[in-house]
Coordinates of C-alpha atoms in Angstrom, one line a residue:
M1 CA 32.3 106.7 82.1
E2 CA 32.9 104.9 85.3
T3 CA 35.2 102.1 85.3
M4 CA 34.5 98.7 86.5
K5 CA 35.7 98.1 90.2
I6 CA 36.9 95.1 92.3
A7 CA 33.9 94.5 94.9
G8 CA 35.2 91.7 96.9
Y9 CA 36.7 88.2 96.9
E10 CA 36.4 84.7 98.3
L11 CA 39.0 82.0 99.1
F12 CA 38.2 78.3 99.2
V13 CA 40.5 75.7 100.6
V14 CA 39.4 72.6 98.7
P15 CA 40.5 68.9 98.4
P16 CA 42.8 67.3 97.6
R17 CA 45.3 70.1 98.3
W18 CA 44.3 73.3 96.4
L19 CA 43.3 77.0 97.3
F20 CA 40.8 78.5 94.8
L21 CA 40.4 82.4 94.7
K22 CA 37.1 84.0 93.2
I23 CA 37.3 87.9 92.7
M24 CA 34.1 89.6 92.1
T25 CA 33.3 93.1 90.4
D26 CA 30.6 95.5 90.8
E27 CA 29.6 94.6 87.1
G28 CA 28.7 90.9 88.0
I29 CA 31.9 89.5 86.2
A30 CA 34.0 87.2 88.4
G31 CA 37.4 85.8 87.8
W32 CA 39.1 82.7 89.3
G33 CA 42.6 82.0 90.3
E34 CA 44.7 79.4 92.0
P35 CA 47.1 80.8 94.6
V36 CA 48.6 78.0 96.4
V37 CA 51.9 76.4 97.6
E38 CA 51.6 72.7 98.1
G39 CA 51.5 72.1 101.8
R40 CA 51.1 75.8 102.7
A41 CA 47.6 76.6 101.5
H42 CA 46.7 78.5 104.5
T43 CA 49.7 80.5 104.6
V44 CA 49.3 81.6 101.0
K45 CA 45.5 82.3 101.9
T46 CA 46.6 84.8 104.5
A47 CA 49.1 86.4 101.9
V48 CA 46.1 86.8 99.4
E49 CA 44.1 88.6 102.1
E50 CA 46.8 90.9 102.7
L51 CA 47.3 91.8 99.1
M52 CA 43.7 92.1 98.2
Q53 CA 43.7 95.2 100.6
Y54 CA 45.4 96.9 97.8
L55 CA 43.0 96.1 95.1
V56 CA 39.5 96.1 96.4
G57 CA 37.7 99.3 94.8
S58 CA 40.3 99.5 91.9
D59 CA 39.8 98.8 88.2
P60 CA 40.6 95.0 87.5
L61 CA 41.6 95.6 83.9
R62 CA 44.9 97.4 85.1
I63 CA 46.7 94.0 85.5
E64 CA 50.3 95.3 84.9
D65 CA 49.9 98.0 87.4
H66 CA 48.3 95.7 89.8
W67 CA 51.2 93.2 89.4
N68 CA 53.6 95.9 90.0
L69 CA 51.8 97.2 93.1
M70 CA 51.7 93.7 94.6
Y71 CA 55.4 93.0 93.9
R72 CA 57.1 96.3 94.2
A73 CA 55.2 98.0 97.0
G74 CA 56.3 95.6 99.6
F75 CA 60.0 96.0 100.7
Y76 CA 60.4 92.2 100.9
R77 CA 59.4 90.5 97.8
G78 CA 59.8 87.3 96.0
G79 CA 59.8 83.7 97.3
P80 CA 57.2 80.9 97.1
V81 CA 54.4 82.3 99.3
L82 CA 54.2 86.0 98.1
M83 CA 54.7 85.0 94.4
S84 CA 51.9 82.4 94.7
A85 CA 49.6 84.8 96.2
I86 CA 50.3 87.3 93.5
A87 CA 50.0 84.4 90.8
G88 CA 46.5 83.4 91.8
I89 CA 45.1 87.1 91.9
D90 CA 46.8 87.8 88.6
Q91 CA 45.2 84.6 87.2
A92 CA 41.8 85.9 88.5
L93 CA 42.3 89.2 86.9
W94 CA 43.1 87.9 83.5
D95 CA 40.0 85.7 83.8
I96 CA 37.9 88.8 84.5
K97 CA 39.6 90.8 81.5
G98 CA 38.8 87.9 79.1
K99 CA 35.3 87.7 80.2
Y100 CA 34.9 91.5 80.1
Y101 CA 36.1 91.4 76.4
G102 CA 34.5 88.1 75.4
A103 CA 37.9 86.6 74.6
P104 CA 40.0 84.0 75.7
V105 CA 43.2 85.4 77.6
H106 CA 45.5 84.2 74.8
E107 CA 43.7 86.5 72.5
L108 CA 44.4 89.5 74.7
M109 CA 48.2 88.5 74.9
G110 CA 48.7 88.7 71.0
G111 CA 46.8 85.5 69.9
A112 CA 47.7 82.0 69.8
C113 CA 50.7 80.6 67.8
R114 CA 49.4 76.9 68.3
E115 CA 45.8 75.2 68.7
S116 CA 46.9 72.4 71.1
I117 CA 49.8 71.3 73.1
R118 CA 51.4 68.0 74.0
V119 CA 50.7 66.9 77.6
Y120 CA 52.3 64.2 79.9
A121 CA 50.9 62.0 82.5
W122 CA 52.5 61.2 85.9
I123 CA 53.2 57.7 87.0
G124 CA 54.5 55.9 89.8
G125 CA 54.0 58.0 92.8
D126 CA 56.3 59.4 95.3
R127 CA 58.3 56.1 95.8
P128 CA 58.3 54.8 92.3
S129 CA 56.9 51.3 91.7
D130 CA 55.0 49.4 89.0
V131 CA 56.1 52.0 86.4
G132 CA 56.2 49.8 83.3
R133 CA 52.4 48.8 83.8
A134 CA 51.4 52.3 84.6
A135 CA 53.4 53.7 81.6
E136 CA 51.5 51.1 79.4
E137 CA 48.2 52.4 80.8
A138 CA 49.2 55.9 80.0
K139 CA 49.8 54.9 76.4
R140 CA 46.6 53.4 76.1
A141 CA 44.8 56.4 77.5
G142 CA 46.2 58.5 74.6
F143 CA 49.4 59.8 76.0
T144 CA 52.6 60.1 74.3
A145 CA 54.7 60.9 77.3
V146 CA 54.9 60.3 81.0
K147 CA 56.9 61.6 83.8
M148 CA 58.1 59.8 87.0
N149 CA 60.1 60.3 90.0
A150 CA 63.4 58.8 89.6
T151 CA 64.3 57.6 93.1
E152 CA 63.2 57.3 96.7
E153 CA 65.4 59.3 99.2
L154 CA 69.1 59.3 98.6
Q155 CA 72.1 60.3 100.8
M156 CA 74.5 62.7 99.6
V157 CA 76.7 59.8 98.7
D158 CA 74.7 56.7 98.6
S159 CA 75.1 53.1 97.2
H160 CA 75.4 51.8 93.7
A161 CA 72.3 49.4 94.5
K162 CA 70.0 52.4 94.6
I163 CA 71.4 53.6 91.1
D164 CA 70.8 50.1 89.8
Q165 CA 67.1 50.1 91.1
V166 CA 66.4 53.4 89.2
V167 CA 68.0 52.0 86.0
E168 CA 65.6 48.8 86.3
R169 CA 62.6 51.0 86.6
I170 CA 63.5 53.2 83.6
A171 CA 64.3 50.1 81.4
A172 CA 60.9 48.8 82.5
V173 CA 59.2 51.9 81.1
R174 CA 61.1 52.1 78.1
E175 CA 60.4 48.3 77.3
A176 CA 56.8 48.9 78.0
V177 CA 56.2 51.9 75.8
G178 CA 58.8 51.5 73.0
R179 CA 61.3 53.9 71.5
D180 CA 59.2 56.6 70.3
F181 CA 57.6 57.7 73.5
G182 CA 58.7 60.5 76.0
I183 CA 60.1 59.6 79.3
A184 CA 60.7 62.4 81.6
I185 CA 62.6 61.6 84.9
D186 CA 62.3 64.0 88.0
F187 CA 65.0 63.8 90.4
H188 CA 63.0 66.1 92.5
G189 CA 65.9 67.6 94.2
R190 CA 66.3 64.4 96.2
V191 CA 69.6 63.7 94.4
H192 CA 72.7 65.7 95.4
K193 CA 75.6 66.3 93.0
P194 CA 77.8 63.3 93.7
M195 CA 75.0 60.8 92.9
A196 CA 73.4 63.1 90.1
K197 CA 76.6 62.6 88.0
M198 CA 76.6 58.9 88.4
L199 CA 72.9 58.3 87.9
I200 CA 72.6 60.5 84.7
R201 CA 75.4 58.6 83.2
E202 CA 73.4 55.3 83.7
L203 CA 70.3 56.8 82.3
E204 CA 71.9 57.9 78.9
P205 CA 70.9 54.7 77.0
Y206 CA 67.3 55.0 77.7
R207 CA 67.0 58.3 76.1
P208 CA 64.9 60.4 78.4
M209 CA 63.0 63.4 77.2
F210 CA 64.6 65.2 79.9
I211 CA 65.8 65.1 83.7
E212 CA 64.2 67.4 86.0
E213 CA 65.9 69.2 89.0
P214 CA 69.1 67.1 88.9
V215 CA 70.0 69.1 91.9
L216 CA 68.2 71.6 94.3
P217 CA 67.7 75.0 92.8
E218 CA 69.8 76.6 95.5
N219 CA 72.6 74.6 94.0
N220 CA 72.0 75.5 90.4
E221 CA 75.8 76.4 90.0
A222 CA 76.3 72.5 89.8
L223 CA 74.3 72.5 86.5
R224 CA 77.3 73.6 84.5
E225 CA 79.2 70.5 85.5
I226 CA 76.2 68.3 85.1
A227 CA 75.4 69.7 81.7
G228 CA 78.9 69.3 80.5
S229 CA 78.6 65.6 81.2
T230 CA 75.5 64.6 79.4
H231 CA 73.5 64.9 76.3
I232 CA 70.1 64.4 78.2
P233 CA 68.1 67.7 78.2
I234 CA 68.1 69.5 81.8
A235 CA 64.9 70.8 82.9
T236 CA 64.4 73.0 86.2
G237 CA 62.3 75.9 87.4
E238 CA 59.3 74.9 89.3
R239 CA 61.0 76.4 92.6
M240 CA 62.0 79.6 91.2
F241 CA 59.5 82.4 91.3
S242 CA 60.3 85.3 89.0
R243 CA 62.3 86.4 86.2
W244 CA 65.0 87.7 88.3
D245 CA 65.3 84.1 89.8
F246 CA 65.7 82.8 86.2
K247 CA 68.0 85.5 84.8
T248 CA 71.3 83.8 86.1
L249 CA 70.1 80.3 85.2
L250 CA 69.6 81.4 81.7
S251 CA 72.6 83.6 81.2
D252 CA 74.8 80.5 82.5
G253 CA 73.6 78.4 79.6
C254 CA 73.3 75.2 81.7
V255 CA 69.5 74.5 81.3
D256 CA 67.6 73.1 78.2
I257 CA 64.0 73.4 79.6
I258 CA 62.6 75.9 82.1
Q259 CA 59.5 74.9 84.2
P260 CA 58.0 77.9 85.8
D261 CA 54.8 77.2 87.7
V262 CA 51.8 79.6 86.7
S263 CA 50.5 79.2 90.3
H264 CA 53.9 80.1 91.9
A265 CA 55.8 82.2 89.5
G266 CA 53.8 85.5 89.6
G267 CA 50.8 84.0 87.4
I268 CA 50.2 84.6 83.7
T269 CA 51.7 88.0 83.5
E270 CA 55.2 86.8 84.9
T271 CA 55.4 83.5 83.5
K272 CA 54.9 84.9 79.9
K273 CA 57.8 87.2 80.7
I274 CA 59.9 84.4 81.9
A275 CA 59.1 82.4 78.7
S276 CA 60.1 85.2 76.4
M277 CA 63.5 85.5 78.3
A278 CA 64.1 81.8 77.7
E279 CA 63.2 82.1 74.1
A280 CA 66.0 84.6 73.6
Y281 CA 68.2 81.9 74.9
D282 CA 67.0 79.0 72.6
V283 CA 65.5 77.4 76.0
A284 CA 62.3 75.4 75.8
L285 CA 59.2 75.9 78.0
A286 CA 57.4 73.1 79.8
P287 CA 55.4 74.8 82.6
H288 CA 55.1 72.8 85.9
C289 CA 51.5 72.1 87.0
P290 CA 50.6 69.4 89.5
L291 CA 47.9 71.5 90.6
G292 CA 44.1 72.1 89.8
P293 CA 41.9 73.1 87.0
I294 CA 42.4 76.7 87.3
A295 CA 46.2 76.5 87.3
L296 CA 46.0 74.1 84.3
A297 CA 43.8 76.5 82.3
A298 CA 46.0 79.3 83.0
C299 CA 49.1 77.4 81.9
L300 CA 47.3 76.4 78.5
Q301 CA 46.5 80.2 78.0
V302 CA 50.3 80.9 78.4
D303 CA 51.4 77.9 76.2
A304 CA 49.1 79.1 73.5
T305 CA 51.2 82.3 73.1
C306 CA 54.7 81.0 73.7
Y307 CA 56.7 79.7 70.8
N308 CA 59.1 77.9 72.9
A309 CA 56.4 75.9 74.9
F310 CA 56.6 72.2 73.7
I311 CA 54.8 70.2 76.6
Q312 CA 52.5 70.8 79.4
E313 CA 52.3 68.9 82.9
Q314 CA 48.8 68.1 84.1
S315 CA 47.7 66.4 87.1
L316 CA 44.8 64.2 86.0
G317 CA 45.1 60.9 88.0
I318 CA 48.3 62.1 89.8
H319 CA 49.0 60.3 93.1
Y320 CA 48.2 63.3 95.0
N321 CA 44.6 63.4 94.0
T322 CA 42.9 60.9 96.0
S323 CA 39.7 62.7 97.4
N324 CA 39.2 64.9 94.2
D325 CA 40.7 65.3 90.8
I326 CA 40.8 68.2 88.5
L327 CA 37.7 67.5 86.4
D328 CA 35.5 67.4 89.6
Y329 CA 35.5 71.2 90.0
V330 CA 34.7 72.1 86.1
K331 CA 31.3 71.9 84.5
D332 CA 32.5 70.7 81.1
R333 CA 34.5 67.6 81.9
G334 CA 35.9 67.3 78.4
V335 CA 37.7 70.8 78.4
F336 CA 41.0 69.0 79.1
E337 CA 40.5 65.9 76.8
C338 CA 43.8 64.5 75.6
R339 CA 43.7 63.3 72.0
D340 CA 46.7 61.8 70.6
G341 CA 48.7 63.1 73.3
Y342 CA 47.6 66.7 72.9
V343 CA 45.0 69.0 74.7
A344 CA 43.4 71.7 72.8
I345 CA 43.8 75.2 73.9
P346 CA 40.5 76.5 75.5
K347 CA 38.7 79.1 73.4
G348 CA 36.2 80.2 76.0
P349 CA 36.3 83.6 77.4
G350 CA 38.9 84.3 80.1
L351 CA 40.6 81.2 81.2
G352 CA 38.3 79.3 79.1
I353 CA 36.8 77.0 81.9
D354 CA 33.7 77.2 83.8
I355 CA 34.1 76.4 87.6
D356 CA 31.4 74.4 89.3
E357 CA 31.0 77.0 92.0
D358 CA 28.3 74.9 93.8
Y359 CA 30.8 72.0 94.2
V360 CA 33.6 74.2 95.2
R361 CA 31.7 75.6 98.2
E362 CA 30.4 72.0 99.0
R363 CA 34.1 70.8 99.2
A364 CA 35.5 73.9 101.0
K365 CA 33.3 72.9 103.9
I366 CA 35.6 69.9 104.0
G367 CA 38.8 71.7 103.1
H368 CA 42.2 70.0 103.5
N369 CA 45.3 70.5 105.6
W370 CA 47.7 68.6 103.2
K371 CA 51.4 68.4 104.0
N372 CA 54.1 66.6 101.9
P373 CA 55.5 63.4 103.8
V374 CA 58.5 63.8 106.0
W375 CA 61.2 61.4 105.2
R376 CA 64.3 60.4 107.1
H377 CA 67.3 58.5 106.0
R378 CA 68.3 55.3 108.0
D379 CA 70.7 57.4 110.2
G380 CA 67.6 59.4 111.4
S381 CA 68.7 62.5 109.3
I382 CA 66.0 64.5 107.4
A383 CA 65.8 63.3 103.6
E384 CA 64.8 65.4 100.7
W385 CA 61.3 64.6 99.7

């Protein structure tokens, strides 16, 4: 009996800042993935084209073998570009496999351990403002948690006035939403160790749900000192791309929540393994996902199977989504509906969403060349965005 074969693929650069991948088979089944690094969509597109040379003509159902081929057959491996390219291909292969067997991806990964997962909304933008009002709106929309950037740019050692401004914003959010509401505070790697220690101490009275990336991932050794000085849960991991990147972070015992991105950290296959590693260290999972509908659907399939998953990021209404939002590209706009702070795990075959391919093709004619802003300090030096 002949096996199904990968017949070809297409890539679509679509607004506001995403890259979609469609993999076709000779049996007419197609799968979708979202391989992208924000601000480097065209670079990742080229990496996908290089990796797909290995896969065209092969059996799409051999996902574990394909993952190892893409990762291990290259002498140079890891990093955001290659791992994001692998991630999108992996998502599309799982989508094909689920459609082939007529089952959602989570059923092929051992079945679901939950029916839904809590989600949070983004508020405040890159330079956080009007956060109290925005938090109230998110609460009225049915969310039970929000996330916001803590600061604008900060020098390695900066003023107490900037710390005071952060505290005023967090206080406004807490006052607006009440005590029993999640507030996640993203330091975004903008805060260096000297300021992080000071800022975290000032935030303690407002009981954040977690603080995210209190230092840049290349400075993760500083987490030991930071973790020893606070009771606030510490989250990190969106700029870590494989189980090998997470290995030392977990064994050091200085993180409470990991945030791998299913479009950056090797896809569904690798993120599930990272999550299982974290579970062995009693560390929670909150996948990073400020991206499009395919990435979110892939996250939800992973969340369904991971005991330690407790909340999911999603980008509906995020400040980056100006020309298009995640629901524009799916046929069923209710698939990610938030009810009482939770989104149900999609139960359709594959990733559980139906992409509006005609609209994808229409918007791909426009494309994008999104880049994150370049910030400078008052002295002219480059600031962390």
